[in-house]
Every structure is written in structure tokens, then in C-alpha cells.
Amino acid sequence: MKLLLKNCHIIDRDKDLFADILIENGKIKAIGEIFEECDEIIDINNKIVMPGFIDLHTHFRYPGQENKEDLHTGSLSALAGGYTSCNLMGNTKPVVDNNEIYNQIIDKSKEIDLINIYQCMATTKDLKSIEMINFEKADNNIKFFSEDGKGITDSLLAFNIFTEIEKINKGIMVHAEDHNLTKISTRYAEDLETIRDCYLSLKTGCRVHFCHVSTIDSLEAIKFYKEKNAPITCEVTPHHIYMKDSDFRVNPSIRTQEDIDCIIKMIKNNTVDAIATDHAPHTKDDKDKGACGMIGLETAFNIAYKVLHEENDISLNKISELMSYNPAKILGENKGVINPTYDADLVIIDINKEIKVGKFNSKSNNCPFIGEKFRGSIEMTIVNGKVKFEKGAKNDNR
């Protein structure tokens, strides 16, 4: 199967050029001025083509909470936002703490065949932070383990988990929150556990990825330990760079302008590795009862473009690095740039078209940005060389 994309404005972490892209058997075969007979030719009309976005931190609620989201609607939501890969968290019902549930999710995602799905496994049985799972028996395809949604407050347990994960050369995604401090200060809770886990990463050699970092002191700690060569990476969310002093319930809490300014500084100096959505669908009833989280896949690029590019003069190359290249590198996947031999996961964006946030492909609409306008319309998403989303087509539920 050959697909030729004509007249592309290619932007990735190190390119900004006009060229054609030849795709064959799910891989990028060539870039340049291409005249070749193909099964399909699509004229991009000089719109921006970027590597498909990769979300390191997503909740699709399968199994057990399909009233909020499922693998199909979550994948549609991802495609509508330009995402070609999502790394799912394990706080499902039942919890992903064994290979049977892990394989159930992976097999179902392959059957749906919309985006690339990765699945985290819990670090303790039933996410109770008491008994560790048997890491050595975990499926070898797992990239990361995570106690997502809760921090590992017990330091001895955290040390033992880090040690066991390092033995099998995997990584842990950390939701940094010391629950002994949460009611006193969510800031203290995040900062104290971030500092501890940076130290444990340095001492155990365990690869640690910090989810949704939101405070000045946590970012400063990560920068300090990165400079000591601790094997750590971190992400920030779109909502933590856009919202300030808001009581919209997310975890960690929305912070201050000073925290946002620090995040922008840490993006510019490469301390922040990735933007990840923490896409967390809820029913209206659950949200009204105080559930933490918001959907984010379908607005992530727009917010990044507005805050980083329009307001802070950060290049689209850097945004591509944060949303594609670095997440691919963290997952160890051959994605994230537009080069021959790389996976043909691409997103086409009309940067001159304005969108108004409203209807979603997600089952949920717990989004505080409804009614707001942003630049940048996701026109098409290609996964493994196949067009999986086209705006306005049957696979766009909006």
C-alpha cells in the first residue's frame, strides 16, 4: 500500500520545509519532490504536517467504567486531537495489576484498530499501595508501571518498588502526592514526594517519569536531579499551562501564574520533556459530586499553540518535540519525527482555521474550555500509513 501526501508543510522537532511524503506499508519511505504511482494521492495544500502526537498519560476507563469512556470513543477523541498513540493508566475496574487484564485491553485495542495503545500496569495489587505485584512476571511489552491517581506515600514501599522495576529495566510513572499532606496543602504533597522520588531514582537507577508536574519547587527539584544524571523525565498538562487560580477540580490542583511562568521557563531550558493530557473523562453526575479530572485530547494542541507559540514565542518545532519526539523516545518507539523508516503516524493541521470548543468525540464533556476559540484545526490523522480521521467525515462524531 503506497500513499503519497503532496504539498506538505512539514514541521517536526528539527524540520520546517515544504515537500511531499511517500508512505509505504505503514512507514515513511521518502521525503522530497516525489512523482510516483501510488494507491492513493492526497493533496495537503500546504497545510502543516507534523508527527502524530503521543499522549503519555491517558484514561480510557476500560474495563469497568465504559459509561465515561471506552477504547473506541477514547481512540476517536485522540484522533480528533491529532493523537496517534496513547499510554493508558491502570486505575480501571478491575485494576490492571495482572497480565490477563493487560492483554484484554491490548487485544481489544487491536480489534478496534484506530490508534496505537500502550497500557501501564499497577505497581501494587488493586492499587492499594500495600502489596507489590510480581514485576518479573509482568508482560514484557509493558513500558511503564504506575500507581496512577495516587502517590506511594510509604517510602520503604516506594524504595522496594523502584528497586524491583530497575531490575527488569522498565520505568515507573509517578503521581507525586504525599497523602499525609494533601489536606494541609496539595502543593506540599506534590513537592515532598517529587523530591523523594527524584532521590530514589538517583540512588536506585530506576527510570522515573513524573506525571502532571505543576509547581515551581517540583520543577526545580527535577532540574536539580537531572543535572545529577538521575534517569528522570517529566510532563506537564495543557490545563496547567493555561488555567490559573481556578477551583476546577483536577489533581494536582490548578496553580498560580508564578507556577505557569516556571513551567514555561522549564520548557525552554529542556527540563520539561513532554506535554501530556491526563485525559480523564467523567459523567456529569460524578463531576458534580467533585470527581477530579478533565478531558483533554481534543484541545491539547490548540492550548499548546496558544500558550507556548502565540504567547511565549516557542516554536512549533519545540511543540512537536514536546508532543511527539520526546514521548516517543520515552516509550522507546520509532515515532515522533518525519524521517524515512519511521512509522507513518502523522497529523495534518490547518493552522489558519479557528475552532470553537464544543462537541467532542469523547463520551464526556467535562472540559472548562467549552465556548472558547483557538487557532489550529486538526484536519486529518494518519496512523501506520492509514487515514483514520478526517474532519467532517463519518468518523468525526462532532
Coordinates of C-alpha atoms in Angstrom, one line a residue:
M1 CA 0.0 0.0 0.0
K2 CA 1.5 3.3 -1.1
L3 CA 0.2 6.7 0.0
L4 CA 1.6 10.0 -1.3
L5 CA 1.0 13.2 0.5
K6 CA 1.6 16.1 -1.9
N7 CA 2.4 19.7 -1.0
C8 CA 3.1 19.3 2.7
H9 CA 4.4 21.9 5.1
I10 CA 6.5 19.5 7.2
I11 CA 7.2 20.5 10.8
D12 CA 8.9 18.3 13.4
R13 CA 11.5 18.8 16.0
D14 CA 14.2 19.8 13.5
K15 CA 12.4 20.4 10.2
D16 CA 10.4 23.3 8.7
L17 CA 10.1 22.7 4.9
F18 CA 7.8 22.1 2.0
A19 CA 7.9 18.7 0.5
D20 CA 6.0 15.5 -0.4
I21 CA 5.8 12.5 1.8
L22 CA 5.8 8.9 0.4
I23 CA 4.3 6.3 2.7
E24 CA 4.6 2.6 2.1
N25 CA 3.5 -0.3 4.2
G26 CA 2.9 1.9 7.3
K27 CA 6.4 3.5 7.1
I28 CA 7.7 6.8 5.8
K29 CA 9.7 5.8 2.7
A30 CA 10.8 9.2 1.3
I31 CA 10.6 13.0 1.6
G32 CA 11.1 15.4 -1.2
E33 CA 9.6 16.2 -4.6
I34 CA 8.0 12.8 -5.4
F35 CA 6.4 11.7 -8.6
E36 CA 5.4 8.0 -8.2
E37 CA 2.4 6.0 -8.9
C38 CA 0.6 5.3 -5.7
D39 CA -2.6 3.6 -4.5
E40 CA -3.7 7.0 -3.1
I41 CA -2.5 10.6 -3.5
I42 CA -3.7 13.3 -1.1
D43 CA -3.0 17.0 -1.8
I44 CA -2.3 18.6 1.5
N45 CA -2.5 22.1 0.0
N46 CA 0.5 23.4 2.0
K47 CA -1.2 22.7 5.4
I48 CA 1.1 21.7 8.3
V49 CA 2.0 18.1 8.6
M50 CA 3.5 17.1 12.0
P51 CA 4.4 13.7 13.5
G52 CA 1.3 12.3 15.2
F53 CA 1.0 13.4 18.9
I54 CA 1.7 10.8 21.6
D55 CA 0.0 11.1 24.9
L56 CA 1.9 9.6 27.8
H57 CA -0.9 9.9 30.2
T58 CA -4.5 8.9 29.3
H59 CA -7.6 7.4 30.9
F60 CA -10.0 5.5 28.6
R61 CA -11.9 3.9 31.5
Y62 CA -11.8 0.4 30.1
P63 CA -12.6 -2.0 31.6
G64 CA -15.3 -1.2 34.1
Q65 CA -16.3 2.5 33.6
E66 CA -17.5 2.5 30.0
N67 CA -20.2 4.9 30.9
K68 CA -17.4 7.6 31.0
E69 CA -15.3 6.4 28.1
D70 CA -14.2 3.3 26.3
L71 CA -11.4 2.2 24.0
H72 CA -13.4 3.1 20.8
T73 CA -14.6 6.6 21.9
G74 CA -11.3 7.4 23.6
S75 CA -9.5 6.5 20.4
L76 CA -11.8 8.7 18.3
S77 CA -11.2 11.5 20.7
A78 CA -7.5 11.0 20.4
L79 CA -7.6 11.0 16.6
A80 CA -9.7 14.2 16.6
G81 CA -6.9 15.9 18.6
G82 CA -4.2 14.6 16.3
Y83 CA -3.0 11.8 18.6
T84 CA -1.8 8.6 17.1
S85 CA -0.7 6.9 20.3
C86 CA -1.9 6.9 23.9
N87 CA -0.4 5.4 27.0
L88 CA -3.3 4.3 29.3
M89 CA -3.3 4.3 33.0
G90 CA -4.2 1.2 35.1
N91 CA -6.8 2.6 37.6
T92 CA -9.6 0.8 35.9
K93 CA -12.2 -1.6 37.4
P94 CA -10.7 -4.1 37.8
V95 CA -7.3 -2.6 38.2
V96 CA -4.7 -3.5 35.6
D97 CA -2.5 -5.4 38.0
N98 CA -2.1 -8.7 36.1
N99 CA -1.3 -9.9 32.6
E100 CA -4.9 -11.2 32.0
I101 CA -6.4 -7.7 32.2
Y102 CA -3.4 -6.1 30.5
N103 CA -3.8 -8.5 27.5
Q104 CA -7.6 -8.0 27.4
I105 CA -7.1 -4.2 26.9
I106 CA -4.3 -4.7 24.3
D107 CA -6.3 -7.3 22.3
K108 CA -9.4 -5.1 22.3
S109 CA -7.4 -2.1 21.1
K110 CA -6.0 -4.2 18.2
E111 CA -9.5 -5.3 17.3
I112 CA -10.7 -1.6 17.2
D113 CA -7.6 -0.7 15.2
L114 CA -7.7 3.1 15.4
I115 CA -4.6 4.3 17.3
N116 CA -1.5 2.7 19.0
I117 CA -2.4 1.8 22.5
Y118 CA 0.1 1.3 25.3
Q119 CA -1.0 0.2 28.8
C120 CA 0.5 0.8 32.2
M121 CA 0.3 -1.8 34.9
A122 CA -0.2 -1.0 38.6
T123 CA 2.7 -1.3 41.0
T124 CA 0.6 -2.8 43.8
K125 CA -2.3 -5.2 43.9
D126 CA -5.6 -3.4 43.4
L127 CA -3.8 0.0 43.7
K128 CA -3.9 -0.3 47.5
S129 CA -0.3 0.6 48.0
I130 CA 0.2 -2.4 50.3
E131 CA 1.4 -5.5 48.3
M132 CA 3.7 -5.2 45.3
I133 CA 2.8 -7.0 42.1
N134 CA 5.3 -9.6 40.8
F135 CA 7.2 -7.4 38.4
E136 CA 9.2 -10.2 36.9
K137 CA 6.0 -12.0 35.7
A138 CA 4.6 -8.8 34.1
D139 CA 4.2 -8.9 30.3
N140 CA 7.5 -7.9 28.7
N141 CA 5.7 -5.4 26.3
I142 CA 4.8 -3.2 29.2
K143 CA 6.7 0.1 29.0
F144 CA 5.8 1.6 32.4
F145 CA 4.2 0.7 35.8
S146 CA 2.2 3.3 37.7
E147 CA 0.2 3.7 40.9
D148 CA -1.6 6.4 38.9
G149 CA -4.1 8.6 40.7
K150 CA -2.3 8.2 44.0
G151 CA 1.2 8.7 45.3
I152 CA 3.2 5.9 47.0
T153 CA 3.3 7.6 50.4
D154 CA 5.2 4.8 52.2
S155 CA 8.9 5.5 51.5
L156 CA 10.0 1.9 52.1
L157 CA 7.4 0.6 49.7
A158 CA 8.5 3.2 47.1
F159 CA 12.1 2.2 47.5
N160 CA 11.2 -1.5 47.1
I161 CA 9.1 -0.8 44.0
F162 CA 11.8 1.3 42.4
T163 CA 14.4 -1.4 43.1
E164 CA 12.2 -4.1 41.6
I165 CA 11.4 -2.1 38.5
E166 CA 15.0 -1.2 37.9
K167 CA 15.9 -5.0 37.9
I168 CA 13.7 -5.6 34.9
N169 CA 14.8 -2.5 33.1
K170 CA 11.4 -0.8 33.0
G171 CA 10.1 2.5 34.2
I172 CA 7.6 3.9 36.7
M173 CA 5.2 6.8 36.1
V174 CA 4.8 8.7 39.3
H175 CA 1.8 10.7 40.5
A176 CA 3.7 12.6 43.2
E177 CA 1.4 13.1 46.2
D178 CA 2.1 12.5 49.8
H179 CA -1.4 11.8 51.1
N180 CA -0.4 12.7 54.7
L181 CA -0.1 16.3 53.5
T182 CA -2.9 16.6 50.9
K183 CA -5.4 18.0 53.3
I184 CA -2.9 20.5 54.5
S185 CA -1.5 21.6 51.2
T186 CA -1.7 19.9 47.7
R187 CA 1.5 21.9 46.9
Y188 CA 3.4 20.4 49.9
A189 CA 2.1 16.9 49.0
E190 CA 3.4 17.2 45.4
D191 CA 6.7 18.8 46.3
L192 CA 7.7 16.4 49.1
E193 CA 7.0 13.3 47.1
T194 CA 8.7 14.7 44.0
I195 CA 11.9 15.4 45.9
R196 CA 11.9 12.0 47.5
D197 CA 11.3 10.1 44.2
C198 CA 14.0 12.1 42.4
Y199 CA 16.4 11.0 45.2
L200 CA 15.2 7.4 44.9
S201 CA 15.6 7.5 41.1
L202 CA 19.2 8.7 41.6
K203 CA 20.1 6.1 44.2
T204 CA 18.3 3.0 42.7
G205 CA 18.8 3.8 39.0
C206 CA 15.1 3.3 38.3
R207 CA 13.7 5.3 35.3
V208 CA 11.1 7.6 36.7
H209 CA 8.7 9.7 34.7
F210 CA 6.9 12.4 36.7
C211 CA 3.3 13.0 35.6
H212 CA 1.5 16.3 35.5
V213 CA 4.2 18.4 37.3
S214 CA 2.6 21.6 38.4
T215 CA 4.7 23.5 41.0
I216 CA 7.8 25.7 41.0
D217 CA 9.6 23.6 43.7
S218 CA 8.8 20.2 42.0
L219 CA 10.2 21.5 38.7
E220 CA 13.3 22.9 40.5
A221 CA 13.9 19.5 42.1
I222 CA 13.6 17.7 38.8
K223 CA 16.0 20.1 37.2
F224 CA 18.5 19.6 40.1
Y225 CA 18.4 15.8 39.9
K226 CA 18.5 15.8 36.1
E227 CA 21.8 17.7 36.4
K228 CA 23.0 14.9 38.7
N229 CA 22.1 12.5 35.8
A230 CA 19.2 10.8 37.6
P231 CA 17.2 8.9 34.9
I232 CA 14.1 11.0 35.2
T233 CA 11.7 12.7 32.8
C234 CA 8.6 14.7 33.3
E235 CA 5.4 16.0 31.7
V236 CA 3.1 19.0 32.2
T237 CA -0.5 19.2 31.1
P238 CA -2.2 21.7 28.8
H239 CA -4.5 22.8 31.6
H240 CA -1.6 23.6 34.0
I241 CA -0.1 26.0 31.5
Y242 CA -3.4 27.6 30.6
M243 CA -5.5 27.9 33.7
K244 CA -4.6 29.7 36.9
D245 CA -6.2 30.3 40.3
S246 CA -9.1 28.1 39.3
D247 CA -11.2 25.8 41.5
F248 CA -12.0 23.5 38.6
R249 CA -11.2 20.1 40.2
V250 CA -8.2 18.4 38.8
N251 CA -5.4 16.6 40.6
P252 CA -2.9 18.2 41.1
S253 CA -4.7 21.4 41.6
I254 CA -4.6 24.4 39.2
R255 CA -1.8 26.6 40.4
T256 CA -0.7 30.2 40.1
Q257 CA 0.8 32.5 37.4
E258 CA 4.1 32.1 39.0
D259 CA 3.9 28.3 38.6
I260 CA 2.9 28.8 34.9
D261 CA 5.9 31.1 34.4
C262 CA 8.2 28.5 35.9
I263 CA 6.7 25.8 33.6
I264 CA 7.4 27.9 30.5
K265 CA 10.9 28.6 31.7
M266 CA 11.5 24.9 32.3
I267 CA 10.1 24.0 28.8
K268 CA 12.6 26.5 27.3
N269 CA 15.5 25.1 29.2
N270 CA 14.5 21.4 28.4
T271 CA 13.7 20.4 32.0
V272 CA 10.2 19.6 30.9
D273 CA 10.2 16.7 28.4
A274 CA 6.6 16.3 27.3
I275 CA 3.1 17.7 27.2
A276 CA 0.6 15.0 28.3
T277 CA -3.2 15.5 28.7
D278 CA -4.2 13.4 31.7
H279 CA -7.4 12.9 29.7
A280 CA -9.8 12.0 32.5
P281 CA -13.5 11.6 31.3
H282 CA -16.3 11.7 33.9
T283 CA -20.0 11.7 33.8
K284 CA -21.8 14.9 34.7
D285 CA -23.1 13.3 37.9
D286 CA -19.6 12.3 39.0
K287 CA -18.2 15.7 38.2
D288 CA -21.0 17.4 40.1
K289 CA -20.0 15.2 43.1
G290 CA -16.5 16.5 42.9
A291 CA -14.6 14.0 40.8
C292 CA -11.1 15.3 39.8
G293 CA -10.1 15.5 36.1
M294 CA -11.0 16.8 32.7
I295 CA -10.9 15.6 29.1
G296 CA -8.0 17.0 27.1
L297 CA -7.1 15.1 24.0
E298 CA -9.2 17.2 21.6
T299 CA -7.9 20.6 22.8
A300 CA -4.3 19.9 23.8
F301 CA -2.6 21.1 20.6
N302 CA -4.7 24.2 20.5
I303 CA -3.8 25.2 24.0
A304 CA -0.1 24.4 23.4
Y305 CA -0.2 26.5 20.3
K306 CA -1.9 29.4 22.0
V307 CA 0.2 29.5 25.3
L308 CA 3.6 28.3 24.0
H309 CA 3.7 29.6 20.5
E310 CA 1.4 32.7 20.3
E311 CA 2.1 34.0 23.9
N312 CA 5.6 32.8 24.6
D313 CA 7.2 32.6 21.1
I314 CA 8.1 28.9 21.5
S315 CA 8.5 27.3 18.0
L316 CA 6.3 24.7 16.5
N317 CA 9.4 22.6 16.3
K318 CA 9.6 22.7 20.1
I319 CA 5.9 21.9 20.4
S320 CA 6.5 18.9 18.2
E321 CA 9.3 17.8 20.4
L322 CA 7.1 18.0 23.5
M323 CA 4.1 16.3 21.9
S324 CA 5.7 13.7 19.6
Y325 CA 9.5 13.2 19.6
N326 CA 10.2 13.1 23.4
P327 CA 7.1 11.0 24.2
A328 CA 8.2 8.5 21.5
K329 CA 11.7 8.5 23.0
I330 CA 10.4 7.9 26.5
L331 CA 8.3 5.0 25.2
G332 CA 11.2 3.6 23.1
E333 CA 9.2 3.8 19.9
N334 CA 10.3 4.5 16.3
K335 CA 8.0 7.5 16.0
G336 CA 7.9 11.3 16.6
V337 CA 9.8 12.6 13.6
I338 CA 9.1 12.7 9.9
N339 CA 12.0 10.7 8.5
P340 CA 12.4 7.7 6.2
T341 CA 12.0 4.3 8.1
Y342 CA 9.9 5.9 10.9
D343 CA 6.3 4.9 11.5
A344 CA 3.9 6.9 9.3
D345 CA 1.9 8.4 12.2
L346 CA 1.0 12.0 11.1
V347 CA -1.4 14.8 11.8
I348 CA -2.4 17.5 9.3
I349 CA -3.3 20.9 10.8
D350 CA -4.9 24.0 9.2
I351 CA -3.2 26.5 11.5
N352 CA -5.1 29.4 10.0
K353 CA -8.5 27.9 10.8
E354 CA -10.2 28.8 14.1
I355 CA -12.0 26.2 16.2
K356 CA -14.7 26.7 18.9
V357 CA -14.6 24.2 21.7
G358 CA -17.9 22.4 21.9
K359 CA -18.9 18.9 20.8
F360 CA -16.5 16.1 21.5
N361 CA -15.8 12.6 20.2
S362 CA -15.3 11.6 23.8
K363 CA -18.3 10.3 25.7
S364 CA -17.6 13.0 28.3
N365 CA -17.6 16.8 28.2
N366 CA -16.0 17.7 31.5
C367 CA -14.0 20.4 29.9
P368 CA -13.7 24.0 31.2
F369 CA -12.9 25.4 27.8
I370 CA -16.3 24.9 26.1
G371 CA -17.2 28.0 24.1
E372 CA -13.6 29.2 23.8
K373 CA -11.9 29.8 20.4
F374 CA -8.5 28.7 19.4
R375 CA -6.4 28.5 16.2
G376 CA -5.5 25.3 14.6
S377 CA -7.9 22.7 13.2
I378 CA -7.0 19.1 13.1
E379 CA -7.9 18.2 9.6
M380 CA -6.6 14.6 9.3
T381 CA -4.9 12.0 11.3
I382 CA -2.9 9.1 9.8
V383 CA -1.9 6.0 11.8
N384 CA 0.5 3.5 10.5
G385 CA 0.1 4.9 7.0
K386 CA -3.7 4.8 7.0
V387 CA -6.1 7.7 7.2
K388 CA -8.0 7.1 10.5
F389 CA -9.6 10.5 10.9
E390 CA -10.8 13.2 8.6
K391 CA -12.6 16.3 9.9
G392 CA -16.3 16.2 9.0
A393 CA -16.2 12.6 7.8
K394 CA -18.2 9.7 9.3
N395 CA -15.5 9.0 12.0
D396 CA -15.9 12.5 13.3
N397 CA -18.8 12.5 15.8
R398 CA -18.8 16.2 16.5

